[in-house]
XYZ file of N, CA and C in Angstrom:
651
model
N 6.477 16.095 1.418
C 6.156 15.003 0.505
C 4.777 15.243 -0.107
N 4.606 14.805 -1.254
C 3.634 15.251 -1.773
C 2.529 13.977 -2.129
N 1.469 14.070 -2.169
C 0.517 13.424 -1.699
C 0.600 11.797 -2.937
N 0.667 12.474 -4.171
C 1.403 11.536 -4.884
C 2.500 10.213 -4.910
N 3.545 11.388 -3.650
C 4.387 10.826 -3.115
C 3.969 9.750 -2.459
N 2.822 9.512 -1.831
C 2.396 8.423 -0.580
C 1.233 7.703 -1.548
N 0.919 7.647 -2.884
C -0.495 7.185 -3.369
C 0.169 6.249 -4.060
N -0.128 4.880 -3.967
C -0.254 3.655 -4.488
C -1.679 3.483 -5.004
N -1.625 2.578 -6.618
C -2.585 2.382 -7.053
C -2.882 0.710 -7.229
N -3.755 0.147 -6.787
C -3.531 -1.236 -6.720
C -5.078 -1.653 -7.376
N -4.542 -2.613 -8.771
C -5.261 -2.768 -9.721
C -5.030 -4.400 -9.779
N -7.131 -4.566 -9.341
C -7.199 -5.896 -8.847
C -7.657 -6.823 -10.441
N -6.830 -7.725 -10.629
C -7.371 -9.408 -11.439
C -7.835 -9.119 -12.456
N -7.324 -7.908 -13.354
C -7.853 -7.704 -14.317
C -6.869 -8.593 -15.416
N -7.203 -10.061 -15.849
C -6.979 -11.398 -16.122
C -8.455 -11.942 -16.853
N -7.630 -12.672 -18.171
C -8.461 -12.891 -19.112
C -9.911 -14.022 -18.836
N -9.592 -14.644 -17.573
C -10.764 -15.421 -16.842
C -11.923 -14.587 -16.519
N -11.785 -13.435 -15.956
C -12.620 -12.377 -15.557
C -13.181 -11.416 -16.593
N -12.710 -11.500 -17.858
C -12.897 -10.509 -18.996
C -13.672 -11.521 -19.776
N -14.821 -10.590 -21.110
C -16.047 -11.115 -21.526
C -15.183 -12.648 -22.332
N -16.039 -13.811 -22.451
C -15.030 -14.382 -22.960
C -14.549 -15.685 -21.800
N -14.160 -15.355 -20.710
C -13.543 -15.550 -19.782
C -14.664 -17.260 -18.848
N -13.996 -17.703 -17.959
C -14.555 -18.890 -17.477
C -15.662 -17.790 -16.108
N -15.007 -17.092 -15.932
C -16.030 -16.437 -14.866
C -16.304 -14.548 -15.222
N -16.599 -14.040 -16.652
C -16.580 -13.391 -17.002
C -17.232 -12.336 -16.295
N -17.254 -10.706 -16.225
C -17.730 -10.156 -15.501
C -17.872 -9.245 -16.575
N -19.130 -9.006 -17.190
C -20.110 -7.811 -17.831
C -19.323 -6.748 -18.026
N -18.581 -6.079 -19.190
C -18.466 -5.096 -18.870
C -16.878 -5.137 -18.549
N -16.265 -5.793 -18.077
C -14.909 -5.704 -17.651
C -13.937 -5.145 -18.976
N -14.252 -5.421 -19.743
C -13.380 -5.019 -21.082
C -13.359 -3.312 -21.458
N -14.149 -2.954 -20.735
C -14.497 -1.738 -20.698
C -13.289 -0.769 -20.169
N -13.066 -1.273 -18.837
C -12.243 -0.524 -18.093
C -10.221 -1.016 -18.274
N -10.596 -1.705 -19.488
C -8.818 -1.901 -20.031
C -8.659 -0.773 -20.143
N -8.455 0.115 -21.301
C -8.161 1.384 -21.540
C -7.687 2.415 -20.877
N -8.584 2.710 -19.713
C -8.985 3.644 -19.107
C -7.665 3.137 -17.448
N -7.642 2.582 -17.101
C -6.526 1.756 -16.231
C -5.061 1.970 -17.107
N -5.038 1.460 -17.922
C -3.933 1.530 -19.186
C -2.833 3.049 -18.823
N -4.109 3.932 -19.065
C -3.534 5.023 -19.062
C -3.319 5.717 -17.884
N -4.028 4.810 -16.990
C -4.237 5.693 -14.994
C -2.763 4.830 -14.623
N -2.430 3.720 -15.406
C -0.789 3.468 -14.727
C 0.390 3.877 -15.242
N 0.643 5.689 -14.645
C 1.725 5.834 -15.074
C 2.749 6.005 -13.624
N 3.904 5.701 -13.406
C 4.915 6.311 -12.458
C 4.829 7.600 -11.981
N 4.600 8.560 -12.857
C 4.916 9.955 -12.210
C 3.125 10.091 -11.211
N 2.124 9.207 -11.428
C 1.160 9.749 -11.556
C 0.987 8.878 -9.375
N 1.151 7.877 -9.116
C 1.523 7.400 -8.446
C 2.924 6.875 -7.688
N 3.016 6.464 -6.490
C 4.370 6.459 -5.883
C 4.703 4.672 -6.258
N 3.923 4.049 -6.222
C 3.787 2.522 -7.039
C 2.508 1.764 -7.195
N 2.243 1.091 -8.184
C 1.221 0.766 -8.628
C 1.572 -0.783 -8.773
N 0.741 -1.975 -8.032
C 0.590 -3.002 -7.549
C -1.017 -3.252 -8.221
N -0.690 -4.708 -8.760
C -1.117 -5.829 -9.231
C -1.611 -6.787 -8.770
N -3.478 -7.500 -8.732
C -3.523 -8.867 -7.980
C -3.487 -9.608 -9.230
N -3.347 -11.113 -8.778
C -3.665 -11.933 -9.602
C -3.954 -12.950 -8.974
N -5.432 -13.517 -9.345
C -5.917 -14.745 -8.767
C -5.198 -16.240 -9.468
N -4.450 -17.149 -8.475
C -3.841 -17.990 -8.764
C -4.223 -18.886 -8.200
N -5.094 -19.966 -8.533
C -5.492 -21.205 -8.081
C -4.901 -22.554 -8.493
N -4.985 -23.322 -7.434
C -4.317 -24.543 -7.962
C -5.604 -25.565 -8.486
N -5.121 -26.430 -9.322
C -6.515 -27.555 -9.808
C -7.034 -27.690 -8.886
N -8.370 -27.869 -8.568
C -9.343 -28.627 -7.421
C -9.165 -27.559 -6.281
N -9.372 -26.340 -6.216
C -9.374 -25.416 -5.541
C -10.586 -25.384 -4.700
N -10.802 -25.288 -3.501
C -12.064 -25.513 -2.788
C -13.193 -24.682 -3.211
N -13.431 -23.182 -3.918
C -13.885 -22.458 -3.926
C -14.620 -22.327 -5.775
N -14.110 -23.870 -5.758
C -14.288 -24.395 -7.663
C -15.526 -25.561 -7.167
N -16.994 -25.224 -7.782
C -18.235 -25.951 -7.352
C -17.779 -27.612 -7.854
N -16.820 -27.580 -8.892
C -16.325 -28.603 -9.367
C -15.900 -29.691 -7.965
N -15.156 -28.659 -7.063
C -14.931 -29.766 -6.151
C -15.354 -29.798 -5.343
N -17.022 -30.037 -5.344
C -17.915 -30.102 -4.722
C -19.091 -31.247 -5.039
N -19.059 -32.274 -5.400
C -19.846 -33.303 -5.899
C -21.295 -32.920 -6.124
N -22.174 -32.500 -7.023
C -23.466 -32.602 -7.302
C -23.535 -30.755 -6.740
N -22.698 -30.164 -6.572
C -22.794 -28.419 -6.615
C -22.825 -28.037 -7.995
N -23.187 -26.918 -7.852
C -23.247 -25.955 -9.271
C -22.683 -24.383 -8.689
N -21.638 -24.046 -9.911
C -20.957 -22.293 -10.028
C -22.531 -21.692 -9.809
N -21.788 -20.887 -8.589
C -22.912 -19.701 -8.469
C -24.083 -20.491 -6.804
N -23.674 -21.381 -6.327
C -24.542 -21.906 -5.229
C -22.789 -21.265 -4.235
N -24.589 -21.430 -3.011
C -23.430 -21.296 -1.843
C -23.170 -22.213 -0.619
N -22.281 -22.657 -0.374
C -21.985 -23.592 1.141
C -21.834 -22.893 1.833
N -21.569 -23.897 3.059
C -20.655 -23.163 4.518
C -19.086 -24.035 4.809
N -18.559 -22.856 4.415
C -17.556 -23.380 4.319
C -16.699 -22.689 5.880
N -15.913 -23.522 6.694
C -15.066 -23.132 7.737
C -16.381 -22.192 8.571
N -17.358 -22.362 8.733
C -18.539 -21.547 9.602
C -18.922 -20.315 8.591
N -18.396 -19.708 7.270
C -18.947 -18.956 6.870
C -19.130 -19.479 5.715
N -20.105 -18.008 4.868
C -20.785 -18.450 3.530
C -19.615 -18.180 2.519
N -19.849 -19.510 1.680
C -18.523 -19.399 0.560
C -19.095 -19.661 -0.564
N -19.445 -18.711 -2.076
C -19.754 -18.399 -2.905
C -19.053 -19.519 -3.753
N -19.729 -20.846 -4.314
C -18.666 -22.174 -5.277
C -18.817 -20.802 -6.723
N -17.576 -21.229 -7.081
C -17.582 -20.481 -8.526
C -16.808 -22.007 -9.973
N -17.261 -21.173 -10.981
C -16.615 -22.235 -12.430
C -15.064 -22.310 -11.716
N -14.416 -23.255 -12.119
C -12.817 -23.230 -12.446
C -12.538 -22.053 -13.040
N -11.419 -20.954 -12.639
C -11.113 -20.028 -12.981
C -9.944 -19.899 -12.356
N -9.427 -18.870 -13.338
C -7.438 -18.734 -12.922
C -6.550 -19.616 -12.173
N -6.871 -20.589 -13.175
C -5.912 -22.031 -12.295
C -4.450 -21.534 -12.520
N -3.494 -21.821 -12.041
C -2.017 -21.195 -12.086
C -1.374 -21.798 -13.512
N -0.811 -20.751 -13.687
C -0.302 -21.015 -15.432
C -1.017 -21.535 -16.220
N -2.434 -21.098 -16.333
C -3.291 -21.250 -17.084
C -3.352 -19.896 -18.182
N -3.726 -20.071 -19.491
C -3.762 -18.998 -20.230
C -5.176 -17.874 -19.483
N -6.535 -18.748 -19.066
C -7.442 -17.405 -18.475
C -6.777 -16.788 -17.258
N -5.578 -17.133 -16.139
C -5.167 -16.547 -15.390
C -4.095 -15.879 -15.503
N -3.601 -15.364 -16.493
C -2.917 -14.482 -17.084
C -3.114 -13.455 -17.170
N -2.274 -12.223 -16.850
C -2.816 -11.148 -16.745
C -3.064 -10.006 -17.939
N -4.015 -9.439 -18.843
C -4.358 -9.170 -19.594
C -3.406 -7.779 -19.998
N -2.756 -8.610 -21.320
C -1.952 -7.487 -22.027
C -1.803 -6.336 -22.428
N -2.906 -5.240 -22.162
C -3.089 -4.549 -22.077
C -2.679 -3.450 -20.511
N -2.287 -4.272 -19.748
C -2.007 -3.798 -18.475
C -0.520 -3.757 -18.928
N 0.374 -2.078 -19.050
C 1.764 -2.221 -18.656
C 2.420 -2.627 -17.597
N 2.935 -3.778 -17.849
C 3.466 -4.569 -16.873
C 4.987 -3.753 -16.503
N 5.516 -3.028 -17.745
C 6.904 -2.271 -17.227
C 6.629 -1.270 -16.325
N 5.573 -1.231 -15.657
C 5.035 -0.028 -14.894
C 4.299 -0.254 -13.695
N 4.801 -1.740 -13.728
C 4.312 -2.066 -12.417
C 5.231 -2.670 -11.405
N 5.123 -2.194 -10.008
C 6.448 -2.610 -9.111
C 6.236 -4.158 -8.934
N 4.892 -4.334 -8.374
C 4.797 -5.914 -7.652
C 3.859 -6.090 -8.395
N 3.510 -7.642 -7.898
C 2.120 -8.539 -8.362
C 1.869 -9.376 -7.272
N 0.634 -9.626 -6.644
C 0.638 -10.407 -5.776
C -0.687 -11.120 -5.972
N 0.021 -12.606 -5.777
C -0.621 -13.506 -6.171
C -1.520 -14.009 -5.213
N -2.789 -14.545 -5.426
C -3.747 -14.710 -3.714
C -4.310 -16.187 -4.598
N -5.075 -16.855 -3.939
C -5.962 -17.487 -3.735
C -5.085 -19.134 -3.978
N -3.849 -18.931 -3.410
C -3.009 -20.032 -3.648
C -3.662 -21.150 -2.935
N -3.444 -20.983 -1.913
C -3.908 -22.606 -0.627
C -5.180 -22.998 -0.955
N -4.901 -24.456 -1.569
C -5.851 -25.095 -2.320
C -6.971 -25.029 -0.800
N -6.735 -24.666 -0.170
C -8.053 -24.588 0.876
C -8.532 -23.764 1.594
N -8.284 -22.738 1.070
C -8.655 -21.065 1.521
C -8.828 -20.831 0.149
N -9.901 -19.624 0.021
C -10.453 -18.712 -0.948
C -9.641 -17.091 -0.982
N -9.560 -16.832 -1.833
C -8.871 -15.138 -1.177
C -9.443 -13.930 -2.055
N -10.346 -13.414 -1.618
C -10.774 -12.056 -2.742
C -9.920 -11.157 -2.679
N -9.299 -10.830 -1.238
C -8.549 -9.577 -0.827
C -7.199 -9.504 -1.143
N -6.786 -8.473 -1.279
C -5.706 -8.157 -1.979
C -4.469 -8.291 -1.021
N -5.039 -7.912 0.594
C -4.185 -7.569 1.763
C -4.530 -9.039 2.511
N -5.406 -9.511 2.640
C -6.101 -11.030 3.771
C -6.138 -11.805 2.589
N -6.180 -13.306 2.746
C -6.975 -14.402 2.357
C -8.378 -14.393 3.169
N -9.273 -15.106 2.877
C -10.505 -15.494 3.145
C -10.054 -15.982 4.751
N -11.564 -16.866 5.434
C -11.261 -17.204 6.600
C -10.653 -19.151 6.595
N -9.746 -19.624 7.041
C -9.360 -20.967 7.165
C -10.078 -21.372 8.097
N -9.383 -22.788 7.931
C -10.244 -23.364 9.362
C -9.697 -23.034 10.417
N -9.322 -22.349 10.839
C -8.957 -21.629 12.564
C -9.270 -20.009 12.595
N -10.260 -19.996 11.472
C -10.959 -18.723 11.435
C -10.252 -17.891 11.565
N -9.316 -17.697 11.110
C -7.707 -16.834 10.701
C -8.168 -16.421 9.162
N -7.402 -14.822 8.983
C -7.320 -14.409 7.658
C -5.837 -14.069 7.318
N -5.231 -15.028 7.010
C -3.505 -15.034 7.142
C -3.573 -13.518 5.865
N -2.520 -12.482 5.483
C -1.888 -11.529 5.604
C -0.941 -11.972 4.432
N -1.612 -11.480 3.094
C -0.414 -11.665 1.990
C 0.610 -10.932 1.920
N 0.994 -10.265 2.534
C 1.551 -9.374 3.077
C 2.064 -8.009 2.294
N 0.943 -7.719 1.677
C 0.993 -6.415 1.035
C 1.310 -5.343 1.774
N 0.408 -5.159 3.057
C 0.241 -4.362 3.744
C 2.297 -3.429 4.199
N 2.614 -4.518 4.565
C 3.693 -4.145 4.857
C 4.635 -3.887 3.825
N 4.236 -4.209 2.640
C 4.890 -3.501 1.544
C 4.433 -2.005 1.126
N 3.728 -2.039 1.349
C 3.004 -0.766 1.186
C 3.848 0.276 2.242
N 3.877 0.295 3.932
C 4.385 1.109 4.627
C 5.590 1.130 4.286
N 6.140 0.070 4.186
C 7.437 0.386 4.058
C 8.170 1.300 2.343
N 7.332 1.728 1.802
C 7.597 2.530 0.956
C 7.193 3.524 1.061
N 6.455 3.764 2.479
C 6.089 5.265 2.469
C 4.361 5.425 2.139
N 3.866 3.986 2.464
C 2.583 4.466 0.989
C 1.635 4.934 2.426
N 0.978 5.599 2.627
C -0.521 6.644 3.498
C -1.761 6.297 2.621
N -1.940 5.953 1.317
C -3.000 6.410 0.688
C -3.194 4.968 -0.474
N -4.042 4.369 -1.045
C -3.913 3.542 -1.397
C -5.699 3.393 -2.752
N -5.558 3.286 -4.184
C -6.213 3.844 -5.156
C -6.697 2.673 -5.527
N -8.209 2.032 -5.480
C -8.455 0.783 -6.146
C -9.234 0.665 -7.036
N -8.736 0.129 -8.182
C -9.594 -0.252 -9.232
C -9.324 -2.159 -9.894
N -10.522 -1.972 -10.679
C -10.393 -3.468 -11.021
C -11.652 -4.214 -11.149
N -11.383 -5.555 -10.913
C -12.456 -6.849 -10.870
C -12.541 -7.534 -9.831
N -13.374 -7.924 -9.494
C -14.695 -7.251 -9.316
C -15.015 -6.796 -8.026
N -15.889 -5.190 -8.485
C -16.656 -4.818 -7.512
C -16.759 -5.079 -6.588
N -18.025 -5.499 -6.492
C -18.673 -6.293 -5.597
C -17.824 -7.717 -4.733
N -16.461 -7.880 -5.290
C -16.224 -9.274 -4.520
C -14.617 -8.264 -4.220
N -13.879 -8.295 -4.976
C -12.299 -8.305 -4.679
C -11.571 -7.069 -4.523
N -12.320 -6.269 -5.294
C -12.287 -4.950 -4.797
C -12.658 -4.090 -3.481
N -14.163 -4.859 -3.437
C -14.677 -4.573 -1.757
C -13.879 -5.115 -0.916
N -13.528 -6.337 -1.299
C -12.413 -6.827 0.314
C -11.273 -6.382 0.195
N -10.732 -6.158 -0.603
C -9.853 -4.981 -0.592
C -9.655 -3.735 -0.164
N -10.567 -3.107 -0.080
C -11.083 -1.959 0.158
C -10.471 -1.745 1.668
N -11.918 -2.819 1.876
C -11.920 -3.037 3.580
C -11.059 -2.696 4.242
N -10.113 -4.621 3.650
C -9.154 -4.736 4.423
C -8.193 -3.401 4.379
N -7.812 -2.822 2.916
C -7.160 -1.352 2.946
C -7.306 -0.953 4.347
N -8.466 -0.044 4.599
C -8.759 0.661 5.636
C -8.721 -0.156 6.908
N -8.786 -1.095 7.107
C -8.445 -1.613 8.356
C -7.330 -1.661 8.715
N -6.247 -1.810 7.522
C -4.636 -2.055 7.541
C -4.506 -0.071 8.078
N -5.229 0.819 8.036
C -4.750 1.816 7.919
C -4.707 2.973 7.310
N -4.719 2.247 5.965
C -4.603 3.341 4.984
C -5.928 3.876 4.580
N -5.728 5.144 3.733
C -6.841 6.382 3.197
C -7.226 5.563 1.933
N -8.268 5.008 1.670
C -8.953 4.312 0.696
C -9.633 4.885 0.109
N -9.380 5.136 -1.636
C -10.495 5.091 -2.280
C -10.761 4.169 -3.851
N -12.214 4.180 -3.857
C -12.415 3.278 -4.661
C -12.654 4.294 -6.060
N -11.912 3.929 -7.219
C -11.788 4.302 -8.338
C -13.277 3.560 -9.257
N -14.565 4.241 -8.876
C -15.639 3.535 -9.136
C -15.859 2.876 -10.767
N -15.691 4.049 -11.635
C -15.949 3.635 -13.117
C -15.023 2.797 -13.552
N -13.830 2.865 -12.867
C -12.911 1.476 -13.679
C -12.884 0.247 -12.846
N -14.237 -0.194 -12.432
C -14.595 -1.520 -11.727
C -16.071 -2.133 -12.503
N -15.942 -2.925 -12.262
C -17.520 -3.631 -12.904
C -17.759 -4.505 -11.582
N -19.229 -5.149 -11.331
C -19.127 -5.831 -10.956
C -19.846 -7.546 -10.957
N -20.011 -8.430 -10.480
C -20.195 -9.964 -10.724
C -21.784 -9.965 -10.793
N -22.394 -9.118 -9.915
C -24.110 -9.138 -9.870
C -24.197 -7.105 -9.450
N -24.349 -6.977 -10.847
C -24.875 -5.603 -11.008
C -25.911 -4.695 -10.069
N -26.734 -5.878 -9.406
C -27.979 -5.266 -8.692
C -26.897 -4.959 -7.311
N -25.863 -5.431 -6.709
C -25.409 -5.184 -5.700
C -24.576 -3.746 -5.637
N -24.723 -3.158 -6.395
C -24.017 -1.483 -6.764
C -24.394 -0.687 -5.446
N -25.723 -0.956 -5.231
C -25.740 0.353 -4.105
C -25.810 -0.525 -2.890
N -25.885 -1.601 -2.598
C -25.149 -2.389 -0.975
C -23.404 -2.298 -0.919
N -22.795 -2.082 -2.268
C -21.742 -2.010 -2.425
C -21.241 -0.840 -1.963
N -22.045 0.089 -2.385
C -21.865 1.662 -2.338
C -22.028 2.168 -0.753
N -22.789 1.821 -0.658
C -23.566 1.895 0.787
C -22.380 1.270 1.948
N -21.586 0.008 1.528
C -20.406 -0.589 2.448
C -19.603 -0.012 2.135
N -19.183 0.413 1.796
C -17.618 1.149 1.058
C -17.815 2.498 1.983
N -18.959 3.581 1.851
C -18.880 4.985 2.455
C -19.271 4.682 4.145
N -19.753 3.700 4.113
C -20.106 3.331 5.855
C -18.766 3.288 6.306
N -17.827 2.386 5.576
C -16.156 2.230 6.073
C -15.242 3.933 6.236
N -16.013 4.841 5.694
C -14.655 6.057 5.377
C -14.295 5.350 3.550
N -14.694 5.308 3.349
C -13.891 4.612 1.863
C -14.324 5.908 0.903
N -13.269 6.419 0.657
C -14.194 7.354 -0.764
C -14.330 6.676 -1.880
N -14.989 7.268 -2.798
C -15.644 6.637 -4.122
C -15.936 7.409 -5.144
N -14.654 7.655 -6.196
C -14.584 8.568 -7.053
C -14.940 8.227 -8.348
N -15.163 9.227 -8.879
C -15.009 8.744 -10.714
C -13.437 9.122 -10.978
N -12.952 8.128 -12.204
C -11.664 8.272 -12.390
C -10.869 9.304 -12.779
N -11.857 10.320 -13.675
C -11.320 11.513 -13.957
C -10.838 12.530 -13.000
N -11.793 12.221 -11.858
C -11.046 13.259 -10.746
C -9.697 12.853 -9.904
N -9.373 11.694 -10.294
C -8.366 11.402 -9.505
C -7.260 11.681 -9.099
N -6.549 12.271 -10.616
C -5.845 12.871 -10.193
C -5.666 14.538 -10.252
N -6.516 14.189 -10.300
C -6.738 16.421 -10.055
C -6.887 16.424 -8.358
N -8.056 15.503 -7.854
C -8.484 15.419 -6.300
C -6.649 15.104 -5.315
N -6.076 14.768 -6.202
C -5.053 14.206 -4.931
C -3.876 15.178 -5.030
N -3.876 16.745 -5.727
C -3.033 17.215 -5.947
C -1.250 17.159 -6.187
């Protein structure tokens, strides 16, 4: 089997909320349409998987529903620190839609996170922590083995938040992680090299996109 054979590419929330423009826009994100566009083809990967952040109105992790908070402060939420953000990708909302530029005929799944109006979810594989300090299991993971996947390719939005827990969780689930660096942006730019720095501490590689698929033969 060939290495291809086992490489899934999983391309996080790139959704018009997150793009310039957007209720929680991220610098730069418009950048890496293109360049993704053309990194999702079939022959090039064994399947290529989709997040999409789906919130319901009054989502805990919206400063909105937080009386006298402001987007961008932080609580303690369930014993840990929880980042309040603007209202963003409320479900069947036009900013949580996933940006047309992504071939959707070329993609197997989509998996939707940040549903339970009372959990947060950056990760692609976990939700955030609940109150029983549980990270319930969207259950990618097991979609992934069961197709054979060993190896697992991330790019997307953002960096620094959904990509990194992604990452993570990737490699904790198992799999050979790497992060597809230039087709990510991230939410606070200065965090690039704590980012960088967590990602290679994990085993995580961290490529530029051009080598990608030359590196995976």
């Amino acid at each position: 089997m060939t290495a291809r054979a086992r490489t899934a590419l999983l391309v996080v929330d790139i959704q018009h909320d997150f793009l310039p423009g957007g209720a929680l826009a991220v610098a730069g994100g418009d950048a890496i349409l293109a360049p993704i566009s053309r990194l999702v083809q079939p022959e090039s990967f064994a399947c290529v998987i989709t997040t999409q952040d789906w919130h319901p109105q009054g989502h805990i992790s919206f400063a909105s529903s937080h009386p006298g908070r402001k987007p961008f402060e932080t609580i303690t939420l369930y014993g840990r620190e929880q980042v309040l953000w603007p209202d963003h990708c409320v479900a069947g909302s036009a900013g949580a839609a996933l940006h047309p530029s992504l071939p959707l005929d070329k993609v197997d799944a989509i998996i939707r996170k940040g549903t339970d109006p009372k959990v947060d979810s950056y990760s692609a594989f976990r939700n955030n922590w609940d109150q029983g300090a549980n990270r319930p299991p969207t259950g990618l993971a097991g979609y992934l083995r069961e197709r054979g996947i060993t190896d697992v390719h991330i790019c997307g939005l953002a960096r620094d938040y959904c990509v990194l827990w992604s990452s993570e969780d990737a490699t904790d689930a198992g799999f050979a992680t790497t992060v597809l660096w230039d087709l990510t942006r991230p939410v606070d730019p200065s965090s690039d090299d704590a980012v960088r720095a967590a990602l290679e501490r994990r085993g995580i590689a961290v490529w530029e996109s051009r080598f990608s698929l030359e590196d995976r033969g």
